[in-house]
Amino acid sequence: MKKSAEITTAKELNKVLLDTLVALKNGEIEAPVAKGVATLADKVNKNNLNILQYKKITRQPAVIEFFE
Amino acid sequence: MTKKLEINPDGRICNLCNAFLPWSDFSPQSNGPNGKKSRCKACEAQRSREYRKLPGFNERNAVRQSNWRKKNPELNKATQDRAWIKCKDDFNAKRLYAYHNDPIFRAKKIALDKARKRRKGDLSEDKWQKKLENQSNYIKRAPIEVREKISKTAKAYREELQDAYVLRAIMHLPPGEFVSPEILETKKLVVKIRREVKQLKQVS
């Protein structure tokens, strides 16, 4: 079985988002699909930021694998 | 017998740097024979700069100024008023511009306002409400040029997706907070996609 494509870093996420933007502008994707991708990416981003903020408050080193 | 001075119409030699310079490079002196100083402007500036660096100059100057202010308070107030009238519009415009562009300035202003709100007990309620109304109508009462400038900058702030705007959009973070650039980039892309979707909806 093939492995499903996973997003493991922030750079990959940005690349996916850029591709969706270009596809939306060219008319290859419908608007609701792009909107769904955007909301998911936003949730992921917010979650990471929350983790970073929590680490800052508890004075832990602010490092996450997602940004490496 | 008084000696007649031969005045060169082109210029004269500076006493310090010994260079021949045009009359425009010498500052005026009413009691001088030519109506000009004997040293050029650059040399004078250098001399005064060195004099200001001497030890104890600032302290002596501060004492002299405070003594003068105590002696003539009316003159002091008049000079202050004159200066304020001159720079009032510029000062207010700069402050408004900074509020809408400089995130650090805005953070300081918000913190100050909060502190003032805490001191609300000092004022009666009517006075406090009047003060709040004045603050909210400040932009409306500003001159047209200032208002145009503000609207332009605010538009650019929103449309160009500046970092401060994106920070506010993420989770109402205070301006000036450091967030890694990747987070900002993803948020920017998300906002762009949402705007594109909105435009498509409006067209259809």
mmCIF file of C-alpha atoms in Angstrom:
data_model
loop_
_atom_site.group_PDB
_atom_site.id
_atom_site.type_symbol
_atom_site.label_atom_id
_atom_site.label_comp_id
_atom_site.label_asym_id
_atom_site.label_seq_id
_atom_site.Cartn_x
_atom_site.Cartn_y
_atom_site.Cartn_z
ATOM 1 C CA MET A 1 0.000 0.000 0.000
ATOM 2 C CA LYS A 2 1.134 3.487 -0.765
ATOM 3 C CA LYS A 3 1.665 5.878 2.065
ATOM 4 C CA SER A 4 -0.664 8.885 2.084
ATOM 5 C CA ALA A 5 1.031 12.274 1.635
ATOM 6 C CA GLU A 6 1.673 13.858 5.000
ATOM 7 C CA ILE A 7 2.581 17.370 5.906
ATOM 8 C CA THR A 8 5.308 17.338 8.519
ATOM 9 C CA THR A 9 6.839 20.806 8.307
ATOM 10 C CA ALA A 10 5.633 24.370 8.037
ATOM 11 C CA LYS A 11 7.408 24.827 4.699
ATOM 12 C CA GLU A 12 5.422 21.957 3.184
ATOM 13 C CA LEU A 13 2.199 23.444 4.502
ATOM 14 C CA ASN A 14 3.070 26.781 2.913
ATOM 15 C CA LYS A 15 3.808 25.045 -0.376
ATOM 16 C CA VAL A 16 0.413 23.303 -0.330
ATOM 17 C CA LEU A 17 -1.337 26.564 0.432
ATOM 18 C CA LEU A 18 0.454 28.354 -2.396
ATOM 19 C CA ASP A 19 -0.516 25.556 -4.816
ATOM 20 C CA THR A 20 -4.165 25.818 -3.751
ATOM 21 C CA LEU A 21 -4.101 29.586 -4.246
ATOM 22 C CA VAL A 22 -2.699 29.218 -7.758
ATOM 23 C CA ALA A 23 -5.195 26.456 -8.589
ATOM 24 C CA LEU A 24 -8.073 28.557 -7.308
ATOM 25 C CA LYS A 25 -6.979 31.502 -9.437
ATOM 26 C CA ASN A 26 -6.702 29.266 -12.526
ATOM 27 C CA GLY A 27 -10.106 27.700 -11.874
ATOM 28 C CA GLU A 28 -8.806 24.167 -11.290
ATOM 29 C CA ILE A 29 -10.330 23.938 -7.795
ATOM 30 C CA GLU A 30 -13.746 25.064 -6.594
ATOM 31 C CA ALA A 31 -14.079 27.700 -3.910
ATOM 32 C CA PRO A 32 -15.396 25.464 -1.074
ATOM 33 C CA VAL A 33 -12.445 23.060 -1.467
ATOM 34 C CA ALA A 34 -9.948 25.888 -1.160
ATOM 35 C CA LYS A 35 -11.854 27.284 1.787
ATOM 36 C CA GLY A 36 -11.645 23.898 3.534
ATOM 37 C CA VAL A 37 -7.897 23.699 2.971
ATOM 38 C CA ALA A 38 -7.477 27.221 4.312
ATOM 39 C CA THR A 39 -9.481 26.524 7.481
ATOM 40 C CA LEU A 40 -7.512 23.327 8.150
ATOM 41 C CA ALA A 41 -4.193 25.114 7.670
ATOM 42 C CA ASP A 42 -5.363 27.912 9.943
ATOM 43 C CA LYS A 43 -6.248 25.410 12.680
ATOM 44 C CA VAL A 44 -2.833 23.742 12.395
ATOM 45 C CA ASN A 45 -1.098 27.112 12.521
ATOM 46 C CA LYS A 46 -3.102 28.254 15.531
ATOM 47 C CA ASN A 47 -2.406 25.006 17.361
ATOM 48 C CA ASN A 48 1.348 25.371 16.833
ATOM 49 C CA LEU A 49 1.251 28.962 17.976
ATOM 50 C CA ASN A 50 -0.626 27.930 21.108
ATOM 51 C CA ILE A 51 2.050 25.350 21.895
ATOM 52 C CA LEU A 52 4.776 27.959 21.383
ATOM 53 C CA GLN A 53 2.998 30.482 23.635
ATOM 54 C CA TYR A 54 2.539 27.844 26.342
ATOM 55 C CA LYS A 55 6.245 26.983 26.180
ATOM 56 C CA LYS A 56 7.123 30.648 26.468
ATOM 57 C CA ILE A 57 4.925 31.068 29.544
ATOM 58 C CA THR A 58 6.360 27.970 31.241
ATOM 59 C CA ARG A 59 9.905 29.037 30.272
ATOM 60 C CA GLN A 60 10.705 25.967 28.236
ATOM 61 C CA PRO A 61 12.843 26.188 25.098
ATOM 62 C CA ALA A 62 10.429 27.280 22.353
ATOM 63 C CA VAL A 63 11.282 24.597 19.786
ATOM 64 C CA ILE A 64 8.774 22.509 17.782
ATOM 65 C CA GLU A 65 9.576 19.801 15.243
ATOM 66 C CA PHE A 66 7.057 21.310 12.855
ATOM 67 C CA PHE A 67 9.271 24.344 12.278
ATOM 68 C CA GLU A 68 12.511 22.441 11.696
ATOM 69 C CA MET B 1 43.739 107.776 11.772
ATOM 70 C CA THR B 2 41.303 105.097 10.843
ATOM 71 C CA LYS B 3 42.446 102.607 8.257
ATOM 72 C CA LYS B 4 40.193 102.080 5.298
ATOM 73 C CA LEU B 5 39.167 98.510 4.716
ATOM 74 C CA GLU B 6 39.333 97.092 1.252
ATOM 75 C CA ILE B 7 36.344 94.793 0.925
ATOM 76 C CA ASN B 8 36.544 92.044 -1.640
ATOM 77 C CA PRO B 9 33.061 91.526 -3.144
ATOM 78 C CA ASP B 10 33.703 87.805 -3.766
ATOM 79 C CA GLY B 11 34.654 86.752 -0.231
ATOM 80 C CA ARG B 12 37.363 86.681 2.399
ATOM 81 C CA ILE B 13 39.957 84.458 4.125
ATOM 82 C CA CYS B 14 38.826 82.574 7.234
ATOM 83 C CA ASN B 15 40.892 83.311 10.358
ATOM 84 C CA LEU B 16 41.010 79.692 11.474
ATOM 85 C CA CYS B 17 41.256 77.499 8.376
ATOM 86 C CA ASN B 18 42.941 80.169 6.154
ATOM 87 C CA ALA B 19 40.750 79.312 3.162
ATOM 88 C CA PHE B 20 39.273 81.894 0.788
ATOM 89 C CA LEU B 21 35.492 81.457 0.950
ATOM 90 C CA PRO B 22 32.450 83.358 -0.449
ATOM 91 C CA TRP B 23 30.523 85.769 1.827
ATOM 92 C CA SER B 24 27.629 83.294 2.062
ATOM 93 C CA ASP B 25 29.872 80.980 4.142
ATOM 94 C CA PHE B 26 30.221 83.608 6.924
ATOM 95 C CA SER B 27 27.431 84.241 9.428
ATOM 96 C CA PRO B 28 26.461 87.861 10.140
ATOM 97 C CA GLN B 29 27.814 90.013 12.984
ATOM 98 C CA SER B 30 26.266 93.444 13.406
ATOM 99 C CA ASN B 31 29.266 95.139 15.074
ATOM 100 C CA GLY B 32 31.875 93.672 12.714
ATOM 101 C CA PRO B 33 33.640 95.863 10.136
ATOM 102 C CA ASN B 34 32.254 93.853 7.213
ATOM 103 C CA GLY B 35 28.996 92.933 8.916
ATOM 104 C CA LYS B 36 30.259 89.333 8.957
ATOM 105 C CA LYS B 37 32.203 87.133 11.358
ATOM 106 C CA SER B 38 35.923 86.521 10.858
ATOM 107 C CA ARG B 39 35.539 82.721 11.003
ATOM 108 C CA CYS B 40 33.572 80.647 8.513
ATOM 109 C CA LYS B 41 30.392 78.789 9.469
ATOM 110 C CA ALA B 42 32.067 75.366 9.547
ATOM 111 C CA CYS B 43 34.877 76.570 11.861
ATOM 112 C CA GLU B 44 32.349 78.300 14.166
ATOM 113 C CA ALA B 45 30.263 75.120 14.350
ATOM 114 C CA GLN B 46 33.350 73.064 15.160
ATOM 115 C CA ARG B 47 34.376 75.488 17.922
ATOM 116 C CA SER B 48 30.934 75.478 19.515
ATOM 117 C CA ARG B 49 30.799 71.680 19.277
ATOM 118 C CA GLU B 50 34.095 71.420 21.157
ATOM 119 C CA TYR B 51 32.940 73.994 23.716
ATOM 120 C CA ARG B 52 29.763 71.984 24.417
ATOM 121 C CA LYS B 53 31.876 68.900 25.077
ATOM 122 C CA LEU B 54 33.800 70.606 27.921
ATOM 123 C CA PRO B 55 33.143 69.100 31.379
ATOM 124 C CA GLY B 56 30.331 70.747 33.339
ATOM 125 C CA PHE B 57 28.885 72.613 30.366
ATOM 126 C CA ASN B 58 25.465 70.904 30.503
ATOM 127 C CA GLU B 59 25.077 71.489 34.240
ATOM 128 C CA ARG B 60 26.049 75.161 34.003
ATOM 129 C CA ASN B 61 23.697 75.624 31.067
ATOM 130 C CA ALA B 62 20.787 73.969 32.889
ATOM 131 C CA VAL B 63 21.296 76.228 35.926
ATOM 132 C CA ARG B 64 21.454 79.323 33.705
ATOM 133 C CA GLN B 65 18.263 78.381 31.868
ATOM 134 C CA SER B 66 16.310 77.552 35.047
ATOM 135 C CA ASN B 67 17.383 80.881 36.586
ATOM 136 C CA TRP B 68 16.159 82.746 33.515
ATOM 137 C CA ARG B 69 12.825 80.884 33.624
ATOM 138 C CA LYS B 70 12.342 81.787 37.294
ATOM 139 C CA LYS B 71 13.169 85.441 36.652
ATOM 140 C CA ASN B 72 10.783 85.936 33.715
ATOM 141 C CA PRO B 73 7.908 83.432 33.882
ATOM 142 C CA GLU B 74 5.625 85.428 31.558
ATOM 143 C CA LEU B 75 8.225 85.507 28.783
ATOM 144 C CA ASN B 76 8.839 81.804 29.286
ATOM 145 C CA LYS B 77 5.122 80.996 28.912
ATOM 146 C CA ALA B 78 4.877 83.191 25.822
ATOM 147 C CA THR B 79 7.797 81.411 24.151
ATOM 148 C CA GLN B 80 6.315 78.021 25.024
ATOM 149 C CA ASP B 81 2.917 79.007 23.576
ATOM 150 C CA ARG B 82 4.513 80.340 20.406
ATOM 151 C CA ALA B 83 6.467 77.117 19.945
ATOM 152 C CA TRP B 84 3.356 74.989 20.560
ATOM 153 C CA ILE B 85 1.288 76.932 17.993
ATOM 154 C CA LYS B 86 4.065 76.452 15.450
ATOM 155 C CA CYS B 87 4.417 72.697 15.891
ATOM 156 C CA LYS B 88 0.889 71.752 17.035
ATOM 157 C CA ASP B 89 -0.497 70.481 13.719
ATOM 158 C CA ASP B 90 2.705 68.688 12.785
ATOM 159 C CA PHE B 91 2.935 67.077 16.214
ATOM 160 C CA ASN B 92 -0.664 65.831 16.157
ATOM 161 C CA ALA B 93 -0.368 64.568 12.566
ATOM 162 C CA LYS B 94 2.833 62.710 13.402
ATOM 163 C CA ARG B 95 1.212 61.166 16.458
ATOM 164 C CA LEU B 96 -1.790 59.975 14.450
ATOM 165 C CA TYR B 97 0.465 58.621 11.716
ATOM 166 C CA ALA B 98 2.590 56.772 14.269
ATOM 167 C CA TYR B 99 -0.516 55.329 15.940
ATOM 168 C CA HIS B 100 -1.571 53.724 12.673
ATOM 169 C CA ASN B 101 1.903 52.616 11.535
ATOM 170 C CA ASP B 102 4.261 52.123 14.434
ATOM 171 C CA PRO B 103 3.188 49.076 16.480
ATOM 172 C CA ILE B 104 5.420 49.943 19.448
ATOM 173 C CA PHE B 105 3.976 53.466 19.686
ATOM 174 C CA ARG B 106 0.446 52.043 19.560
ATOM 175 C CA ALA B 107 1.192 49.508 22.290
ATOM 176 C CA LYS B 108 2.522 52.279 24.533
ATOM 177 C CA LYS B 109 -0.534 54.440 23.832
ATOM 178 C CA ILE B 110 -2.945 51.606 24.625
ATOM 179 C CA ALA B 111 -1.105 50.852 27.866
ATOM 180 C CA LEU B 112 -1.271 54.539 28.861
ATOM 181 C CA ASP B 113 -4.982 54.703 28.072
ATOM 182 C CA LYS B 114 -5.592 51.640 30.220
ATOM 183 C CA ALA B 115 -3.689 53.244 33.075
ATOM 184 C CA ARG B 116 -5.807 56.373 32.680
ATOM 185 C CA LYS B 117 -8.983 54.307 32.756
ATOM 186 C CA ARG B 118 -7.868 52.889 36.073
ATOM 187 C CA ARG B 119 -7.610 56.422 37.370
ATOM 188 C CA LYS B 120 -11.213 57.051 36.322
ATOM 189 C CA GLY B 121 -12.200 57.695 39.941
ATOM 190 C CA ASP B 122 -10.384 61.030 39.854
ATOM 191 C CA LEU B 123 -12.896 62.532 37.397
ATOM 192 C CA SER B 124 -16.660 62.909 37.701
ATOM 193 C CA GLU B 125 -18.724 60.819 35.260
ATOM 194 C CA ASP B 126 -19.821 63.720 33.057
ATOM 195 C CA LYS B 127 -16.257 64.916 32.629
ATOM 196 C CA TRP B 128 -15.073 61.377 31.892
ATOM 197 C CA GLN B 129 -17.731 60.839 29.206
ATOM 198 C CA LYS B 130 -16.864 64.171 27.592
ATOM 199 C CA LYS B 131 -13.220 63.167 27.518
ATOM 200 C CA LEU B 132 -14.053 59.835 25.896
ATOM 201 C CA GLU B 133 -16.204 61.562 23.255
ATOM 202 C CA ASN B 134 -13.393 63.968 22.484
ATOM 203 C CA GLN B 135 -10.971 61.088 22.012
ATOM 204 C CA SER B 136 -13.344 59.173 19.717
ATOM 205 C CA ASN B 137 -14.049 62.255 17.606
ATOM 206 C CA TYR B 138 -10.386 63.131 17.350
ATOM 207 C CA ILE B 139 -9.949 61.600 13.901
ATOM 208 C CA LYS B 140 -13.231 63.111 12.670
ATOM 209 C CA ARG B 141 -12.116 66.576 13.743
ATOM 210 C CA ALA B 142 -8.653 66.215 12.226
ATOM 211 C CA PRO B 143 -7.893 68.227 9.037
ATOM 212 C CA ILE B 144 -8.744 66.633 5.681
ATOM 213 C CA GLU B 145 -5.097 66.015 4.745
ATOM 214 C CA VAL B 146 -4.479 64.055 7.914
ATOM 215 C CA ARG B 147 -7.665 62.026 7.462
ATOM 216 C CA GLU B 148 -6.709 61.150 3.882
ATOM 217 C CA LYS B 149 -3.252 60.113 5.021
ATOM 218 C CA ILE B 150 -4.719 57.881 7.731
ATOM 219 C CA SER B 151 -7.205 56.234 5.401
ATOM 220 C CA LYS B 152 -4.448 55.572 2.861
ATOM 221 C CA THR B 153 -2.139 54.000 5.428
ATOM 222 C CA ALA B 154 -4.937 51.951 6.945
ATOM 223 C CA LYS B 155 -5.818 50.635 3.469
ATOM 224 C CA ALA B 156 -2.195 49.696 2.792
ATOM 225 C CA TYR B 157 -1.978 48.061 6.236
ATOM 226 C CA ARG B 158 -4.943 45.842 5.360
ATOM 227 C CA GLU B 159 -4.292 45.155 1.683
ATOM 228 C CA GLU B 160 -0.530 44.579 1.772
ATOM 229 C CA LEU B 161 -0.922 42.228 4.752
ATOM 230 C CA GLN B 162 1.678 43.887 6.937
ATOM 231 C CA ASP B 163 3.109 41.847 9.796
ATOM 232 C CA ALA B 164 1.302 43.814 12.516
ATOM 233 C CA TYR B 165 -2.049 43.236 10.759
ATOM 234 C CA VAL B 166 -1.385 39.488 10.417
ATOM 235 C CA LEU B 167 -0.392 39.268 14.088
ATOM 236 C CA ARG B 168 -3.688 40.849 15.051
ATOM 237 C CA ALA B 169 -5.543 38.497 12.731
ATOM 238 C CA ILE B 170 -3.975 35.335 14.210
ATOM 239 C CA MET B 171 -4.990 35.588 17.839
ATOM 240 C CA HIS B 172 -5.109 39.237 18.855
ATOM 241 C CA LEU B 173 -1.459 39.153 19.822
ATOM 242 C CA PRO B 174 -0.021 42.448 21.005
ATOM 243 C CA PRO B 175 1.847 44.327 18.269
ATOM 244 C CA GLY B 176 5.608 43.876 18.429
ATOM 245 C CA GLU B 177 5.356 40.245 19.587
ATOM 246 C CA PHE B 178 7.919 38.022 17.879
ATOM 247 C CA VAL B 179 6.453 35.096 15.971
ATOM 248 C CA SER B 180 8.441 32.874 13.613
ATOM 249 C CA PRO B 181 8.147 34.008 9.966
ATOM 250 C CA GLU B 182 6.687 30.668 8.850
ATOM 251 C CA ILE B 183 3.584 31.169 10.995
ATOM 252 C CA LEU B 184 3.115 34.625 9.522
ATOM 253 C CA GLU B 185 3.507 33.246 5.987
ATOM 254 C CA THR B 186 0.878 30.538 6.468
ATOM 255 C CA LYS B 187 -1.553 33.055 7.919
ATOM 256 C CA LYS B 188 -0.915 35.407 4.991
ATOM 257 C CA LEU B 189 -1.623 32.613 2.495
ATOM 258 C CA VAL B 190 -4.802 31.632 4.373
ATOM 259 C CA VAL B 191 -6.050 35.230 4.308
ATOM 260 C CA LYS B 192 -5.261 35.481 0.590
ATOM 261 C CA ILE B 193 -7.241 32.301 -0.167
ATOM 262 C CA ARG B 194 -10.205 33.547 1.877
ATOM 263 C CA ARG B 195 -10.173 36.873 0.046
ATOM 264 C CA GLU B 196 -10.049 35.083 -3.310
ATOM 265 C CA VAL B 197 -13.044 32.920 -2.303
ATOM 266 C CA LYS B 198 -14.947 36.029 -1.234
ATOM 267 C CA GLN B 199 -14.272 37.727 -4.573
ATOM 268 C CA LEU B 200 -15.463 34.626 -6.478
ATOM 269 C CA LYS B 201 -18.679 34.587 -4.433
ATOM 270 C CA GLN B 202 -19.323 38.252 -5.181
ATOM 271 C CA VAL B 203 -18.807 37.707 -8.938
ATOM 272 C CA SER B 204 -21.143 34.706 -9.055
#
